[in-house]
Short mmCIF file of C-alpha atoms and ligand atoms in Angstrom, two decimals:
data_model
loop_
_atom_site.label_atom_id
_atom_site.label_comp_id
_atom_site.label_asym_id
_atom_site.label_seq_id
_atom_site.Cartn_x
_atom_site.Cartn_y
_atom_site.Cartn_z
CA UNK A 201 0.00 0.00 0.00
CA UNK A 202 1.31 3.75 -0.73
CA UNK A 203 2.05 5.60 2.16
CA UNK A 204 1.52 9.18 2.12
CA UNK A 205 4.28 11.05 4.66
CA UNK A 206 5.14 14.49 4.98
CA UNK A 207 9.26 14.74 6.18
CA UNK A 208 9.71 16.81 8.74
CA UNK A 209 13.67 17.74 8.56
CA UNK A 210 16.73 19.60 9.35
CA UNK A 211 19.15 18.14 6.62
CA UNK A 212 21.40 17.08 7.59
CA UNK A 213 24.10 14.60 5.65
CA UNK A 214 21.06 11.17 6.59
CA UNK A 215 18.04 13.81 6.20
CA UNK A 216 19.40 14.26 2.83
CA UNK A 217 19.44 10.36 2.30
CA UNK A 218 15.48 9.86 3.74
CA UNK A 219 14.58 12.67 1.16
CA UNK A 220 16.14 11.29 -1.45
CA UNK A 221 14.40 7.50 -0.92
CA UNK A 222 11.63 8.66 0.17
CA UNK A 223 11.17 11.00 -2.87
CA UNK A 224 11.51 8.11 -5.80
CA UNK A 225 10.23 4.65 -4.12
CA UNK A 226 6.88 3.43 -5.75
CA UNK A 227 5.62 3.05 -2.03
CA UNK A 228 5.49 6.38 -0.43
CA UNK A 229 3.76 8.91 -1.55
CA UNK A 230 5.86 12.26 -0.12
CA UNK A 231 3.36 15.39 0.20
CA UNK A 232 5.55 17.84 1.68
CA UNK A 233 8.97 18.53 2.90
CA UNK A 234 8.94 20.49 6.04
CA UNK A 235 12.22 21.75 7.56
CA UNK A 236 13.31 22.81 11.50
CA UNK A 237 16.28 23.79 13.42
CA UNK A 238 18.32 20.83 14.38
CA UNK A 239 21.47 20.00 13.11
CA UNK A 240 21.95 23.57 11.58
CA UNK A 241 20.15 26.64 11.77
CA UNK A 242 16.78 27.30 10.38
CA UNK A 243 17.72 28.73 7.29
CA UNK A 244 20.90 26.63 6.53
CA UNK A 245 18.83 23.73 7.09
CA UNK A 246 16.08 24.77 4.32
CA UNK A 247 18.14 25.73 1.77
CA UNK A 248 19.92 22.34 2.11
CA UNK A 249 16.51 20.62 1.73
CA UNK A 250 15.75 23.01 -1.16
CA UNK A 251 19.65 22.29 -2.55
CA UNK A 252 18.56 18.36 -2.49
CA UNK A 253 15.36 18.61 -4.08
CA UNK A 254 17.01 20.90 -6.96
CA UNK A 255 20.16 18.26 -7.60
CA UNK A 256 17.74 15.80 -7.81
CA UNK A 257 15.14 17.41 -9.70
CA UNK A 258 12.46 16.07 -7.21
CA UNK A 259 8.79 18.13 -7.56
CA UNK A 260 7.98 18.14 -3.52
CA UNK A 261 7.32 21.59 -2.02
CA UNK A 262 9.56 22.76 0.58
CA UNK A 263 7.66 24.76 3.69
CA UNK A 264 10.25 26.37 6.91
CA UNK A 265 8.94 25.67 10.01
CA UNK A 266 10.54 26.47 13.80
CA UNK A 267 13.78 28.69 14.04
CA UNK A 268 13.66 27.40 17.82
CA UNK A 269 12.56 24.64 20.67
CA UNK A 270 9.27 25.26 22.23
CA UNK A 271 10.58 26.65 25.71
CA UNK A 272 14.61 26.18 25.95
CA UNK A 273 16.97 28.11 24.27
CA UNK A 274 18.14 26.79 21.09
CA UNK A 275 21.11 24.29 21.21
CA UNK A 276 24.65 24.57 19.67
CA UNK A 277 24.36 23.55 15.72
CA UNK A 278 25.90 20.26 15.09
CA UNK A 279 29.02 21.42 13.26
CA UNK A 280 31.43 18.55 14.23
CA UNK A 281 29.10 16.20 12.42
CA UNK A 282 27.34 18.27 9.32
CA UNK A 283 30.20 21.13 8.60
CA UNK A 284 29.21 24.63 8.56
CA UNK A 285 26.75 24.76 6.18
CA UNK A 286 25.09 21.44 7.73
CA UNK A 287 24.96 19.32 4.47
CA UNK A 288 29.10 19.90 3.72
CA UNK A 289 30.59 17.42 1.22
CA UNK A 290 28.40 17.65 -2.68
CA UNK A 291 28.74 20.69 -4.33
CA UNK A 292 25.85 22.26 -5.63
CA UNK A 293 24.60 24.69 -8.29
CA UNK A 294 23.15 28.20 -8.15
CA UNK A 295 19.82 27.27 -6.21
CA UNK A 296 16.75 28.47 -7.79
CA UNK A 297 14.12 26.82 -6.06
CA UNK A 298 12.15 28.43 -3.53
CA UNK A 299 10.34 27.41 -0.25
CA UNK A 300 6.54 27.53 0.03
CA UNK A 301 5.09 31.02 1.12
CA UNK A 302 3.25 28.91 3.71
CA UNK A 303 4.35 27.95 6.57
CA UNK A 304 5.56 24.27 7.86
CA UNK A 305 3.09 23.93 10.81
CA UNK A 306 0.24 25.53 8.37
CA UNK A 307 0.94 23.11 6.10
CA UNK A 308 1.35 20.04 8.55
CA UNK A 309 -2.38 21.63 9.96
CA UNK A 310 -4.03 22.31 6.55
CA UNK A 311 -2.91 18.84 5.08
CA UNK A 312 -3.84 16.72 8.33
CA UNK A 313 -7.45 18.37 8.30
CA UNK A 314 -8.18 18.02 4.87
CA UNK A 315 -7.38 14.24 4.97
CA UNK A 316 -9.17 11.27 5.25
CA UNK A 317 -6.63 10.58 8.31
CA UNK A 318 -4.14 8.19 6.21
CA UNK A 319 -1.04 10.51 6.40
CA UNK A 320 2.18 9.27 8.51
CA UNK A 321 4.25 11.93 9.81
CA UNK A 322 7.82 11.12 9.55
CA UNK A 323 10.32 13.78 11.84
CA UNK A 324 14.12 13.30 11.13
CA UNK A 325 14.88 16.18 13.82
CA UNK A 326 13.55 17.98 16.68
CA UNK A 327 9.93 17.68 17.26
CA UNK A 328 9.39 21.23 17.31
CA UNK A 329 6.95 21.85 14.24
CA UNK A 330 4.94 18.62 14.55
CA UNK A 331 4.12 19.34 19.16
CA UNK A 332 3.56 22.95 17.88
CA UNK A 333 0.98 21.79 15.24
CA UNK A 334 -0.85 19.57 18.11
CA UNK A 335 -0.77 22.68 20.08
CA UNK A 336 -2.03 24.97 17.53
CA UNK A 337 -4.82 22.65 16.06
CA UNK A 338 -5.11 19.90 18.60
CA UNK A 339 -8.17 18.42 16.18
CA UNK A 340 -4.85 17.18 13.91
CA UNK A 341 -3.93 14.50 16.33
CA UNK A 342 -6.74 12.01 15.22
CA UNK A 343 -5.89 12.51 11.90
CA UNK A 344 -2.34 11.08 12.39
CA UNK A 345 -2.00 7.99 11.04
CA UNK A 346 1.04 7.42 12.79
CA UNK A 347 4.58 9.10 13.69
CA UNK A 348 7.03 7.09 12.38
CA UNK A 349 10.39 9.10 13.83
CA UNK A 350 14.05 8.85 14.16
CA UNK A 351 15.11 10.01 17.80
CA UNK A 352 15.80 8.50 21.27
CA UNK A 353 17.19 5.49 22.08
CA UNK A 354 16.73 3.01 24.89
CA UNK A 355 20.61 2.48 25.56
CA UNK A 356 23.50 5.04 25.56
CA UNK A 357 22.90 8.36 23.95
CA UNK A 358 25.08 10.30 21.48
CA UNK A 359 24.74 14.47 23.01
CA UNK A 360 24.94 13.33 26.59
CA UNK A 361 24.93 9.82 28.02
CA UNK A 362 21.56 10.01 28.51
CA UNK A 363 20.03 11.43 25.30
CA UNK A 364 20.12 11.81 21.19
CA UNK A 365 20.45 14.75 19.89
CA UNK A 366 17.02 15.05 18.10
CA UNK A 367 14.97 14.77 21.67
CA UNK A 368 17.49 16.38 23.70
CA UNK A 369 16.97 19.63 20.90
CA UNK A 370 13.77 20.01 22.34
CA UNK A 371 12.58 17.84 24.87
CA UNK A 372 8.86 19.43 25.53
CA UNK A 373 8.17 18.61 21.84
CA UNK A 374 9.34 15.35 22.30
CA UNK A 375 7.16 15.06 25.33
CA UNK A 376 4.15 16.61 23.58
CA UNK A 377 4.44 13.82 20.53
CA UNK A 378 4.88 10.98 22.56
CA UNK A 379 2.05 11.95 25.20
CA UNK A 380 -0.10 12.70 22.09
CA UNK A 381 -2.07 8.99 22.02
CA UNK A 382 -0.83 8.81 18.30
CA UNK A 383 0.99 5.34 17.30
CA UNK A 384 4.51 6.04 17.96
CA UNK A 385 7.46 4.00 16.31
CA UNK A 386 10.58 5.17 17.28
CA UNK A 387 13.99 4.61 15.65
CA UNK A 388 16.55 4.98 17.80
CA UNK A 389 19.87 4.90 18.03
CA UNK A 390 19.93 1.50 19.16
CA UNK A 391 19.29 0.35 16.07
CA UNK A 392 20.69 3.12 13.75
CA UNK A 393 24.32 2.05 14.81
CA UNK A 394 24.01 -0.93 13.55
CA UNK A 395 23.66 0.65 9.74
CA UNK A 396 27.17 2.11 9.18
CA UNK A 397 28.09 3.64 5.66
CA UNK A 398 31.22 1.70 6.11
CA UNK A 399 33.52 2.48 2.96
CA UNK A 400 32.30 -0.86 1.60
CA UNK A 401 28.72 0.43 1.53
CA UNK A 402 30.00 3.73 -0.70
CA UNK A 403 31.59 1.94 -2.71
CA UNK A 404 28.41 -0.16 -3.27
CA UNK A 405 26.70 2.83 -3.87
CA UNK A 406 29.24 4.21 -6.12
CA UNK A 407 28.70 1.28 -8.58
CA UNK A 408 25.35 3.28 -10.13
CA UNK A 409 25.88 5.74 -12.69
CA UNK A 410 23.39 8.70 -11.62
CA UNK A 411 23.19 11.45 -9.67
CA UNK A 412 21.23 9.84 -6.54
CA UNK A 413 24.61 7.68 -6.10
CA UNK A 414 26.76 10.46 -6.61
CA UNK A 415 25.24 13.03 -4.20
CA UNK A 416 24.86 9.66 -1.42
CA UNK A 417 28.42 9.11 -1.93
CA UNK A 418 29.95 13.13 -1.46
CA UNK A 419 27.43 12.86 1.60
CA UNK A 420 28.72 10.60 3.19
CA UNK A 421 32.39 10.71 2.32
CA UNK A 422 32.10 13.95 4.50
CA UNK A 423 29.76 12.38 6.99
CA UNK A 424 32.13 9.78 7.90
CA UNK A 425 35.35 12.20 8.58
CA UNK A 426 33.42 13.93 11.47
CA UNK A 427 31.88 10.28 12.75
CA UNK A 428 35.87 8.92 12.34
CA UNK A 429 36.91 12.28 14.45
CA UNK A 430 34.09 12.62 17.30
CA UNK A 431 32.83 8.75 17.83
CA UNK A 432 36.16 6.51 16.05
CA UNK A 433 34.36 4.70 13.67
CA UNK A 434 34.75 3.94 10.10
CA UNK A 435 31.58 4.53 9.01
CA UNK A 436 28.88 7.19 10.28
CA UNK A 437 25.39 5.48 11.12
CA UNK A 438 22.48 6.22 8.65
CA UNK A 439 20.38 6.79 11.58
CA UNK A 440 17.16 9.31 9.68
CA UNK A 441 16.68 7.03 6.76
CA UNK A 442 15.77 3.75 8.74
CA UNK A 443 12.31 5.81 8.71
CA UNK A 444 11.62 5.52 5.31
CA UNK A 445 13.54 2.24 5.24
CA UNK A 446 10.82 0.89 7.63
CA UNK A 447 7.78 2.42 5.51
CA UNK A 448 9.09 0.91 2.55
CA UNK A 449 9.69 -2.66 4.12
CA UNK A 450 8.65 -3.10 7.91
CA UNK A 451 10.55 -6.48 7.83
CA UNK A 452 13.61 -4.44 7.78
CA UNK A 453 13.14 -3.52 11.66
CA UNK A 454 12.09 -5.08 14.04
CA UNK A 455 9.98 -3.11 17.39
CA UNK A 456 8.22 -3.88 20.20
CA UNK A 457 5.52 -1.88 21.78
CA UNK A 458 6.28 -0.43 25.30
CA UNK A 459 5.92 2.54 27.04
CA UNK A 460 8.37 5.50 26.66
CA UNK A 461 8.74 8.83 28.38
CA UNK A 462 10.35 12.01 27.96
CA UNK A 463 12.80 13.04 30.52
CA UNK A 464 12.40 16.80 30.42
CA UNK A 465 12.79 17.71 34.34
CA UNK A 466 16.32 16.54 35.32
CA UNK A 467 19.33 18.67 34.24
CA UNK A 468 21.65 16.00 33.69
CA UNK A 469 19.32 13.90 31.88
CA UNK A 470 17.14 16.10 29.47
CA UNK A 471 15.33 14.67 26.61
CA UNK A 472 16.25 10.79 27.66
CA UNK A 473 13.31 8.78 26.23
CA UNK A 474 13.19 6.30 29.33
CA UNK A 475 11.46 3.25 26.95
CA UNK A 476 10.24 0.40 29.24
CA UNK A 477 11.68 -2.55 27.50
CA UNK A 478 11.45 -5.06 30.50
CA UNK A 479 7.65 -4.09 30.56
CA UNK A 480 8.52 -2.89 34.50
CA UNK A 481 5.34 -0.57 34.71
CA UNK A 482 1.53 -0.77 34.10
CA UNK A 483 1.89 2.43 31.93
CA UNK A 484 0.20 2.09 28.27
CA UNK A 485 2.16 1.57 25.50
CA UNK A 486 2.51 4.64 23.64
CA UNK A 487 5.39 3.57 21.38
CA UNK A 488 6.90 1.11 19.23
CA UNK A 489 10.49 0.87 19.86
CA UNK A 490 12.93 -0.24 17.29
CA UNK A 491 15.09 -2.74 18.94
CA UNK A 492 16.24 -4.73 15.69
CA UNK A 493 17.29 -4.25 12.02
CA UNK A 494 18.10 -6.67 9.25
CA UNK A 495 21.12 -4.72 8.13
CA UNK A 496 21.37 -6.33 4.51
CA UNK A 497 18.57 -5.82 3.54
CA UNK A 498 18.00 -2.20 4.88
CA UNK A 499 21.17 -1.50 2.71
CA UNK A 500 19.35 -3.45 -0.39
CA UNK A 501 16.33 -0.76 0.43
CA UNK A 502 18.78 1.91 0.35
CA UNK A 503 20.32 0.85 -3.13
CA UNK A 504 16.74 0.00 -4.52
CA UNK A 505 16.33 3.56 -4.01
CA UNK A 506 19.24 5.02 -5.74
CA UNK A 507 18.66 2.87 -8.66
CA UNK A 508 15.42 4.39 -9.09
CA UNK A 509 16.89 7.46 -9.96
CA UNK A 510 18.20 7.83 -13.95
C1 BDR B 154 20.08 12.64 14.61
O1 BDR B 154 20.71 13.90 14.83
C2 BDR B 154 21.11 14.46 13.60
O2 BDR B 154 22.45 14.86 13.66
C3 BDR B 154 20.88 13.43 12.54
O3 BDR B 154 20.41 14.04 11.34
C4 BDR B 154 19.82 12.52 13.13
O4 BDR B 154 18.53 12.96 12.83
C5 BDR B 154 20.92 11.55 15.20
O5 BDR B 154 21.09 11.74 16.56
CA1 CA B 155 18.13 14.69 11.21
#
């Protein structure tokens, strides 16, 4: 069945990546690409979303959403990881496409309310413009199929011990979606290390003649010297696509429902998602917690996808 998402970004070296699958496989049907601070700021995030749907000429609007979290103050830009323009590595061409005179959370509001309530939301970065659009129009949060998110993670995190760096950006968002009673599945980092662009899997990717491959592999060439210098590995993990990888093929990942709460109280360990694997508490199960992936074939999903460009 074709699943219609909007991507909610902040490209973003494996933003980049979701886009581009999620833009060209038979089974999604992307309505929108909505961007928010994360990785980089508002507006170097956008126009890196707008720079990816230009290179590879992909007819999806483009909407800005939130220059900043709900109630902290913004966080440092991810730098070490993304470079200074967030999305360092390809080089692109004069950009001529434009964002949407709309904005993100109108859009996300607009689009929810005029469905028939078969449209999966799929954030690759803070929650910001998907809490704000349950705050602003809480009538949206029937209409959500399902949130289908990369964030969290059950075991060590990658900003602090405690937390990834998409829930720790903004915590009350995070707290917002989860608390929302819409079907969460949440990829975490648990399961995104496990899918490492290991210089084996460019040079996979390297074998296709088109410009899907090309811009996958300048990604993340660059990707992988900042993952080599901050974390000592090889290969970077592909944490945003396993999304798309997941609404493409759920075999590729396996979850298992628990119940998962924001940490938003505690200094020292903000925007934790405490997931109750062991099933330790009566609390309902709000979320469905990657804790597996088939890492062959998730790559297989990523190559299917490049192929499909010419
Ligand atoms: C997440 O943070 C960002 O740097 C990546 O794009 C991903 O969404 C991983 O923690
Ligand atoms: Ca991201």
């Amino acid at each position: 069945m074709v699943q219609k998402i909007i991507l909610d970004c902040d490209p973003g070296h494996d933003d980049a990546v979701a886009i581009m699958m999620a833009a060209k496989h038979p089974e999604i049907e992307l309505l929108g690409i909505t961007t928010v601070r994360g990785n980089q700021t508002l507006e170097k995030v956008t126009r890196n979303a707008l720079n990816v749907v230009q290179y590879l000429d992909i007819d999806v609007p483009v909407y800005k959403g939130m220059s900043v979290p709900m109630v902290i103050e913004p966080r440092p830009v991810e730098e070490r990881v993304h470079g200074d323009s967030g999305l360092d590595g390809p080089q692109f061409d004069e950009l001529t496409r434009t964002i949407e005179s709309k904005h993100a959370i109108q859009f996300i509001i607009e689009t929810l309310m005029a469905s028939d309530g078969d449209i999966i939301l799929v954030p690759t970065g803070p929650l910001t413009n998907i809490a704000m659009a349950m705050r602003i129009e809480p009538r949206i949060v029937p209409k959500i199929k399902q949130i289908v998110l990369m964030g969290g993670c059950y075991q060590l995190g990658n900003v602090t011990p405690s937390a990834e760096f998409n829930i720790w950006a903004d915590g009350e968002a995070a707290h917002i979606v989860f608390s929302s009673g819409v079907k969460v599945t949440m990829m975490g980092l648990d399961i995104t290390r496990k899918v490492l662009a290991l210089p084996s899997v460019i040079e996979r990717m390297s074998k296709h003649d088109n410009r899907a491959a090309k811009l996958f592999c300048d990604l993340m060439t660059f990707f992988n010297k900042g993952q080599k210098k901050t974390f000592g590995w090889e290969g970077g993990p592909l944490h945003d696509p396993t999304t798309v990888a997941y609404l493409i093929d759920p075999s590729v990942i396996t979850v298992k429902s628990m119940h998962t709460d924001i940490e938003i109280n505690s200094e020292q360990s903000y925007g934790r998602t405490n997931c109750d694997y062991f099933l330790l508490t009566d609390e309902p199960k709000n979320s469905d917690v990657a804790i597996d992936v088939d890492v062959e074939k998730f790559w297989d999903i990523v190559e299917e996808c490049i192929s499909l460009y010419e």
